[in-house]
Short mmCIF file of C-alpha atoms in Angstrom, two decimals:
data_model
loop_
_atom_site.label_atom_id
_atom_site.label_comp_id
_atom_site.label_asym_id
_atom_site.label_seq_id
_atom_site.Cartn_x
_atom_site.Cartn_y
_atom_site.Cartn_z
CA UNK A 111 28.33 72.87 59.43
CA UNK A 112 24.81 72.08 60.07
CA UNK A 113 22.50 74.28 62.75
CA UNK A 114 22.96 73.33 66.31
CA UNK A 115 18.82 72.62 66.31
CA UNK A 116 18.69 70.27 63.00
CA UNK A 117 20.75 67.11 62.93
CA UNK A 118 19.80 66.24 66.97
CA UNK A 119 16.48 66.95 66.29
CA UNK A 120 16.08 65.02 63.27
CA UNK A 121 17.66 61.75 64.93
CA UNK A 122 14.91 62.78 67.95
CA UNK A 123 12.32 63.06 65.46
CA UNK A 124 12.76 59.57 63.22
CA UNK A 125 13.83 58.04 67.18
CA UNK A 126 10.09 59.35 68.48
CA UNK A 127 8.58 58.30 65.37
CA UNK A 128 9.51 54.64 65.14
CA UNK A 129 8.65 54.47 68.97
CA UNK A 130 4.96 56.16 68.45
CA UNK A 131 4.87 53.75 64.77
CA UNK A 132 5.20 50.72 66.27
CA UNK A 133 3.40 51.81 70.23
CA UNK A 134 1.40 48.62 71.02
CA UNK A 135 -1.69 51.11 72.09
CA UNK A 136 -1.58 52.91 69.03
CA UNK A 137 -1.51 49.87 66.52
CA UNK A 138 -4.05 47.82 68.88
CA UNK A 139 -6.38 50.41 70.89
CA UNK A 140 -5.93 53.18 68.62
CA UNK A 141 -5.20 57.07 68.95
CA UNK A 142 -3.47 58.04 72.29
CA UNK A 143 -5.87 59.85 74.57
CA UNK A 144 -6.09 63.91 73.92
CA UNK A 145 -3.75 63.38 70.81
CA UNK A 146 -7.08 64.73 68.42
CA UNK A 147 -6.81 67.88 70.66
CA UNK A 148 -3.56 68.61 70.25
CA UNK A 149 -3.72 67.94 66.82
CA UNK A 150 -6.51 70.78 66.62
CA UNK A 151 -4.31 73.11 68.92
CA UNK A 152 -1.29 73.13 67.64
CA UNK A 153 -2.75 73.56 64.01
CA UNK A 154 -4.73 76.36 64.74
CA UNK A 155 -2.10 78.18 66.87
CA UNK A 156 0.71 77.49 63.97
CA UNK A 157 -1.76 79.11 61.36
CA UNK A 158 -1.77 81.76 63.45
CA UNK A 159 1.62 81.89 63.65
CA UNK A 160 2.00 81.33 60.08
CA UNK A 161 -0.61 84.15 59.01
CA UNK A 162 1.91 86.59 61.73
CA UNK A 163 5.02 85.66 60.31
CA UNK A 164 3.65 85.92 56.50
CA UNK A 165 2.42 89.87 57.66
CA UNK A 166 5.59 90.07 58.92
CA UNK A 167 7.59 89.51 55.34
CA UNK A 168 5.08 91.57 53.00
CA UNK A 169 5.67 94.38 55.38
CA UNK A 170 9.86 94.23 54.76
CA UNK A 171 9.41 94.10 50.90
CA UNK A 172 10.83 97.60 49.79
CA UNK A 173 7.35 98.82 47.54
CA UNK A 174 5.36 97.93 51.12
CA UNK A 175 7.93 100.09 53.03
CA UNK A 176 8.03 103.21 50.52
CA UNK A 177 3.79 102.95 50.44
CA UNK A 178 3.96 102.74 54.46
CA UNK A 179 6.53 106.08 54.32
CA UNK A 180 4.57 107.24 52.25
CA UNK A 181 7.80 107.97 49.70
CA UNK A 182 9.71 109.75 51.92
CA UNK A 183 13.54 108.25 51.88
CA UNK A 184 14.40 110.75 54.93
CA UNK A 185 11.90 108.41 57.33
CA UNK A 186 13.75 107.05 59.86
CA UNK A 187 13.42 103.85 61.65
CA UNK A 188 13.20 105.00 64.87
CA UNK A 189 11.71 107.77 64.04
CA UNK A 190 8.50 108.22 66.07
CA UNK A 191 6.50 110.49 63.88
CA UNK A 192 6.61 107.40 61.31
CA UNK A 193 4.05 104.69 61.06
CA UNK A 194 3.99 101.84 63.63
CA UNK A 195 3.70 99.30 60.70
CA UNK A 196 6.60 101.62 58.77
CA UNK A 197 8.96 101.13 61.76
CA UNK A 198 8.00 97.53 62.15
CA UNK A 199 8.23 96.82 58.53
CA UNK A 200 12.30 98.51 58.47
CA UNK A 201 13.21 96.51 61.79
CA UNK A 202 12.03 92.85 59.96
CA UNK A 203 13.90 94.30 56.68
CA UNK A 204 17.15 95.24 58.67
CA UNK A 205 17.29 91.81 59.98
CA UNK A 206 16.77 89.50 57.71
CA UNK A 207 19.22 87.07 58.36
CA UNK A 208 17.57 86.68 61.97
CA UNK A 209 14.02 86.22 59.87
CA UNK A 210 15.87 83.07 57.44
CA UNK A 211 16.84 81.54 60.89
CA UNK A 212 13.22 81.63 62.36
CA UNK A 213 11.73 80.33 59.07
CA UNK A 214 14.35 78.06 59.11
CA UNK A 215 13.64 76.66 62.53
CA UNK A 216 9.90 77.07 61.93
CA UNK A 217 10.54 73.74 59.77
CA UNK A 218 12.31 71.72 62.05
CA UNK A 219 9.53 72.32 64.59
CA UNK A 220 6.47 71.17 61.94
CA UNK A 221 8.33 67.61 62.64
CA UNK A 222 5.38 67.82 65.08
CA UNK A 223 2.91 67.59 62.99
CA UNK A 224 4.04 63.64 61.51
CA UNK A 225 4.78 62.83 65.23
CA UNK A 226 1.01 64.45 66.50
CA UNK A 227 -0.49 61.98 63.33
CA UNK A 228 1.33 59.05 64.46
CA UNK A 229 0.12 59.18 68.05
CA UNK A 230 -3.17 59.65 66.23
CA UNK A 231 -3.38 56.11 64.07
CA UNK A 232 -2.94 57.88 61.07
CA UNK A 233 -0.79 57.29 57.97
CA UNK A 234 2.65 59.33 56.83
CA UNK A 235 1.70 59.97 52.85
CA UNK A 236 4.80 60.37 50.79
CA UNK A 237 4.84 63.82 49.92
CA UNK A 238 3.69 64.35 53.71
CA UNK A 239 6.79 61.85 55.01
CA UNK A 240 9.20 63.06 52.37
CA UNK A 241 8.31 67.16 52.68
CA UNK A 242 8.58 66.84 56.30
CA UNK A 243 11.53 65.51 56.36
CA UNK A 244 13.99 67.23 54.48
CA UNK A 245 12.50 70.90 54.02
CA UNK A 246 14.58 71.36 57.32
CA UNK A 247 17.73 70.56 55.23
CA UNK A 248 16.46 72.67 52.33
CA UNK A 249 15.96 75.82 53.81
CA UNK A 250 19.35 75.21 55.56
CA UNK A 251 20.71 74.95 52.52
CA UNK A 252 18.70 77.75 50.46
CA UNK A 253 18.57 80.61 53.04
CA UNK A 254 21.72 79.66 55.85
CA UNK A 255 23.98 78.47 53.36
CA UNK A 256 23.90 80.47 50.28
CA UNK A 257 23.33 83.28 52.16
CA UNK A 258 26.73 83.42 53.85
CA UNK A 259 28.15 83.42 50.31
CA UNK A 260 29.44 86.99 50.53
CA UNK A 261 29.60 86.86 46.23
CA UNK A 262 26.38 86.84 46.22
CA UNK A 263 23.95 86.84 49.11
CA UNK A 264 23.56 90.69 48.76
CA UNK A 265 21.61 90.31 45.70
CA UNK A 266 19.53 87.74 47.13
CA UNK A 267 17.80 89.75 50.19
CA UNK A 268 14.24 89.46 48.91
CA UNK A 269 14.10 86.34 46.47
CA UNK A 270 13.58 84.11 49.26
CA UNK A 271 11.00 85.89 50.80
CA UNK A 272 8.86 85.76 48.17
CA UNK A 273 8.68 81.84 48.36
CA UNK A 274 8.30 82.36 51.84
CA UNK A 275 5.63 84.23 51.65
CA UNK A 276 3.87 81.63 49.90
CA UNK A 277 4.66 78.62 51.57
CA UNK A 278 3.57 80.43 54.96
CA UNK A 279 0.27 81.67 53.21
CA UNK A 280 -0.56 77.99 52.22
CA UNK A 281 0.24 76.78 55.86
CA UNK A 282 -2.29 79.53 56.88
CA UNK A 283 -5.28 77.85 55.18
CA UNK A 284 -3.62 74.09 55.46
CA UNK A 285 -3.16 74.37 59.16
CA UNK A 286 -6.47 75.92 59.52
CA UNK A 287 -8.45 73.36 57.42
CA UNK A 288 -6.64 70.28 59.94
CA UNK A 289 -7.93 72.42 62.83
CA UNK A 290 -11.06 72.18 62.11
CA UNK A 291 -11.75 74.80 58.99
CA UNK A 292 -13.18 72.51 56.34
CA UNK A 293 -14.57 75.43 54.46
CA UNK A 294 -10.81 76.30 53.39
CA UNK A 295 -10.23 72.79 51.71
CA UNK A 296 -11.01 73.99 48.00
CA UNK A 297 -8.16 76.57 47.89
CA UNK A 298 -5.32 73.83 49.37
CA UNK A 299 -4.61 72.33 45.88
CA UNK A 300 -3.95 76.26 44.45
CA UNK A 301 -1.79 77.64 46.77
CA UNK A 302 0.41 74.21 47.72
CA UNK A 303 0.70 74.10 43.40
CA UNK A 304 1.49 78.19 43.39
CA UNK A 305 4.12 77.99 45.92
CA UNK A 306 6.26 75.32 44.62
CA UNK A 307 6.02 76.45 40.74
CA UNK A 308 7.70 80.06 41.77
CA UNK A 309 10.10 78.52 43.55
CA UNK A 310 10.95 76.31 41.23
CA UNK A 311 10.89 79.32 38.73
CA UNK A 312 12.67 81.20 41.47
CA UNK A 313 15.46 78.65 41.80
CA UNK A 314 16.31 78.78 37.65
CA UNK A 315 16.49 82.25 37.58
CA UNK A 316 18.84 82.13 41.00
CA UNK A 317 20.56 79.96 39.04
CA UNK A 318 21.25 81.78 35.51
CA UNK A 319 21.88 85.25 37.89
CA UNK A 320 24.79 83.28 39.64
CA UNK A 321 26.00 81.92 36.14
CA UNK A 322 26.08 85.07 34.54
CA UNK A 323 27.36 87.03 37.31
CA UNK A 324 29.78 84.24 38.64
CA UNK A 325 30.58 82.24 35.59
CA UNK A 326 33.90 82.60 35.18
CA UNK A 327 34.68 82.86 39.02
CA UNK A 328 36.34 79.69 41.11
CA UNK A 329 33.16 80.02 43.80
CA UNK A 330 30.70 79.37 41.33
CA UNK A 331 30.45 76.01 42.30
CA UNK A 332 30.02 76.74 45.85
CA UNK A 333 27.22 79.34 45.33
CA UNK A 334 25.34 77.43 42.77
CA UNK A 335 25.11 73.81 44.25
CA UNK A 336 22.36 75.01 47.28
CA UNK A 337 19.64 76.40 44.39
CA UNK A 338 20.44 73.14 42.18
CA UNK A 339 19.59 70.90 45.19
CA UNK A 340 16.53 73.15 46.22
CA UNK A 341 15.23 73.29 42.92
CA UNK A 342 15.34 69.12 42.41
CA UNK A 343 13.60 69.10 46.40
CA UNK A 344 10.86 71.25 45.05
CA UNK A 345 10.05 69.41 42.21
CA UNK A 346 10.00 66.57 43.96
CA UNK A 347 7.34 68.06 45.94
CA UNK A 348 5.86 69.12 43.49
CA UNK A 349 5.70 65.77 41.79
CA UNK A 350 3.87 63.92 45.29
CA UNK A 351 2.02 67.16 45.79
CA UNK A 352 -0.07 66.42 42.54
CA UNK A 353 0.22 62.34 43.17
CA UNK A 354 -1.66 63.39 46.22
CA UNK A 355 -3.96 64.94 44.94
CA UNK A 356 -5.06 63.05 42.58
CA UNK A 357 -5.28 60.15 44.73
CA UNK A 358 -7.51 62.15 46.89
CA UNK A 359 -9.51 63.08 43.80
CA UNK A 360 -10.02 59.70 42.53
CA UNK A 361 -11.06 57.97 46.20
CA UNK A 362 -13.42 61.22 46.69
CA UNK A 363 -15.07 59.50 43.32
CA UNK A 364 -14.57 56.04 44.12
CA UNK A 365 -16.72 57.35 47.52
CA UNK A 366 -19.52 59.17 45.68
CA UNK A 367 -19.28 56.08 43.47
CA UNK A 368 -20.35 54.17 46.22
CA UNK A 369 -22.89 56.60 47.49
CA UNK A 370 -24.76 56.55 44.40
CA UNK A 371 -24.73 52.61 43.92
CA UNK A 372 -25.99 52.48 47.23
CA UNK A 373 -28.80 55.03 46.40
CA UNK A 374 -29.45 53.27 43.44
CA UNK A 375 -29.78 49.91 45.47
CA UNK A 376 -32.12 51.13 47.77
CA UNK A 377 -34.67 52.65 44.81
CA UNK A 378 -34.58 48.77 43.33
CA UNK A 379 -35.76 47.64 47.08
CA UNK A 380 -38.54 50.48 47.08
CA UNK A 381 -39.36 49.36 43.88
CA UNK A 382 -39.64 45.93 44.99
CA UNK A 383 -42.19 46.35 47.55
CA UNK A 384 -44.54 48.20 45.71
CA UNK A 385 -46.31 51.59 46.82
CA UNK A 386 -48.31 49.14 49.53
CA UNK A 387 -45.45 48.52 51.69
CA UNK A 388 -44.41 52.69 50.62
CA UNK A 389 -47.99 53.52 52.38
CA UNK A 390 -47.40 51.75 54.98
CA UNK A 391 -44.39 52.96 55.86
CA UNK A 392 -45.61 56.38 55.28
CA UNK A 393 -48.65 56.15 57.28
#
C-alpha cells in the first residue's frame, strides 16, 4: 500500500502542473509575478535543509558514533556526561525508520521545484521531468518497502544511508547554485555522477547479499524486486544525467562559438575603417 502523502500528491502535482503549463499569463506575458523569488527561497532554504539532514546521517553511521564516544561501548544515550553530537548522533541511529520516512517525504515535496519552474516560463528537461517524478516511488520502494521485509531489512540499516548521504550532499550545492551560488556550478556534474554510480553499485551488491542469503527461500522474490526496480530508475538517471550534460556542454560551445565569430566580425569592421576612423574614435 502506497504512503498516505504520495499517490494524492502526485495526481495534485501533474493536476497543478498542466494548469501552470498551459496558464495563458505564463505562455503569453511570461513568469508569474514573485515566482523568481520563490524560486531563490525555497532553493536556498532546502540546501539548508539538505546540508542539516546530510549532518544528520554521517553522525548515525556507527565509526562517527564510536569516534564521538570516544570508544567507550558503556556511553549511554541519555547519558549527560556524553557529547551533545554523541547523543544526537544515537537518537538519529535508533530511529531510522522515522529518518527513511522524512527522506522519503523530502522527495515528494521537491515536486515544488518543476511546479516553481513552470510558473517561471521555464522548460521540464527529461532527466529533470522524469527524476522528479518517480524518485517519490523509488525511495518508497527502496527504503519503505524493503525495509519492512523482516528477512532482511536488519542487514540493511546503513546501506541506504550512504546513497542518501550523497544525493542530499549534491542537493546541497545544486540547490545552492539555483539560489543564486554560481560559483558551485563546476562541482554539479561530480557529485550528481558520484551519487548515482554507488547506488547503482549499491543496488548489485543489495542484490547478490539477498541472493546468497535468500536464494533458496520462497520471499526471495518479494525482497529482491524493490533493488531490481531501483537499480533500472538509477540508471536511467544516470543515462539523462549525462544526456544533460552534455547538451549543456555542447550549447555552452555553440555560445562561445558565437562569441568568438562575433569578435572576429567586429576586428574585420575595425579593419575596414582603417586606423583614421580608430583615431577618431579614440580621440
Amino acid at each position: 500500500m502506497l504512503t498516505p502523502t504520495l499517490l494524492p500528491a502526485t495526481l495534485i502535482f501533474l493536476f497543478l502542473s498542466t494548469i501552470i503549463y498551459h496558464h495563458v499569463h505564463v505562455r503569453k506575458n511570461g513568469p508569474i509575478p514573485y515566482t523568481s523569488t520563490l524560486i531563490k527561497l525555497n532553493n536556498r532554504i532546502y540546501a539548508l535543509a539538505s546540508l542539516l539532514f546530510c549532518l544528520a546521517l554521517v553522525l548515525s553511521f556507527e565509526p562517527i558514533l564510536q569516534l564521538l564516544g570516544n570508544n567507550n561501548n558503556n556511553v549511554e544515550q541519555n547519558d549527560r556526561s556524553a557529547p551533545w553530537l554523541y547523543r544526537f548522533g544515537t537518537y538519529v541511529h535508533d530511529h531510522d525508520g522515522q529518518m527513511r520516512y522524512i527522506y522519503h517525504v523530502s522527495k515528494v515535496y521537491e515536486y515544488i521545484d518543476v511546479l516553481l519552474v513552470l510558473a517561471g516560463g521555464g522548460q521540464i528537461g527529461w532527466h529533470f521531468g522524469v527524476h522528479h517524478l518517480t524518485t517519490p516511488y523509488l525511495t518508497y520502494l527502496r527504503l519503505i518497502v524493503l525495509h519492512h521485509r523482516i528477512h532482511y531489512h536488519q542487514s540493511d540499516n546503513s546501506g541506504w544511508k550512504v546513497l542518501a548521504c550523497l544525493n542530499t550532499l549534491h542537493h546541497v550545492f545544486m540547490y545552492l547554485y539555483f539560489g543564486g551560488v554560481t560559483s558551485v556550478r563546476p562541482i554539479l556534474p561530480f557529485t550528481g555522477c558520484l551519487q548515482l554510480i554507488v547506488g547503482i553499485v549499491g543496488e548489485g551488491n543489495v542484490i547478490n547479499d539477498i541472493l546468497y542469503n535468500n536464494g533458496r527461500t520462497a520471499d526471495v522474490h518479494a525482497l529482491i524486486w524493490p533493488s531490481i526496480v531501483s537499480m533500472a530508475a538509477m540508471g536511467l538517471y544516470f543515462v539523462l544525467f549525462v544526456l544533460e550534460v552534455r547538451e549543456a556542454g555542447r550549447g555552452k560551445g555553440r555560445e562561445q562559438k558565437k562569441i568568438g565569430q562575433g569578435n572576429a566580425h567586429n576586428e574585420d569592421e575595425k579593419d575596414d575603417r582603417g586606423p583614421g576612423l580608430e583615431k577618431e574614435k579614440m580621440n
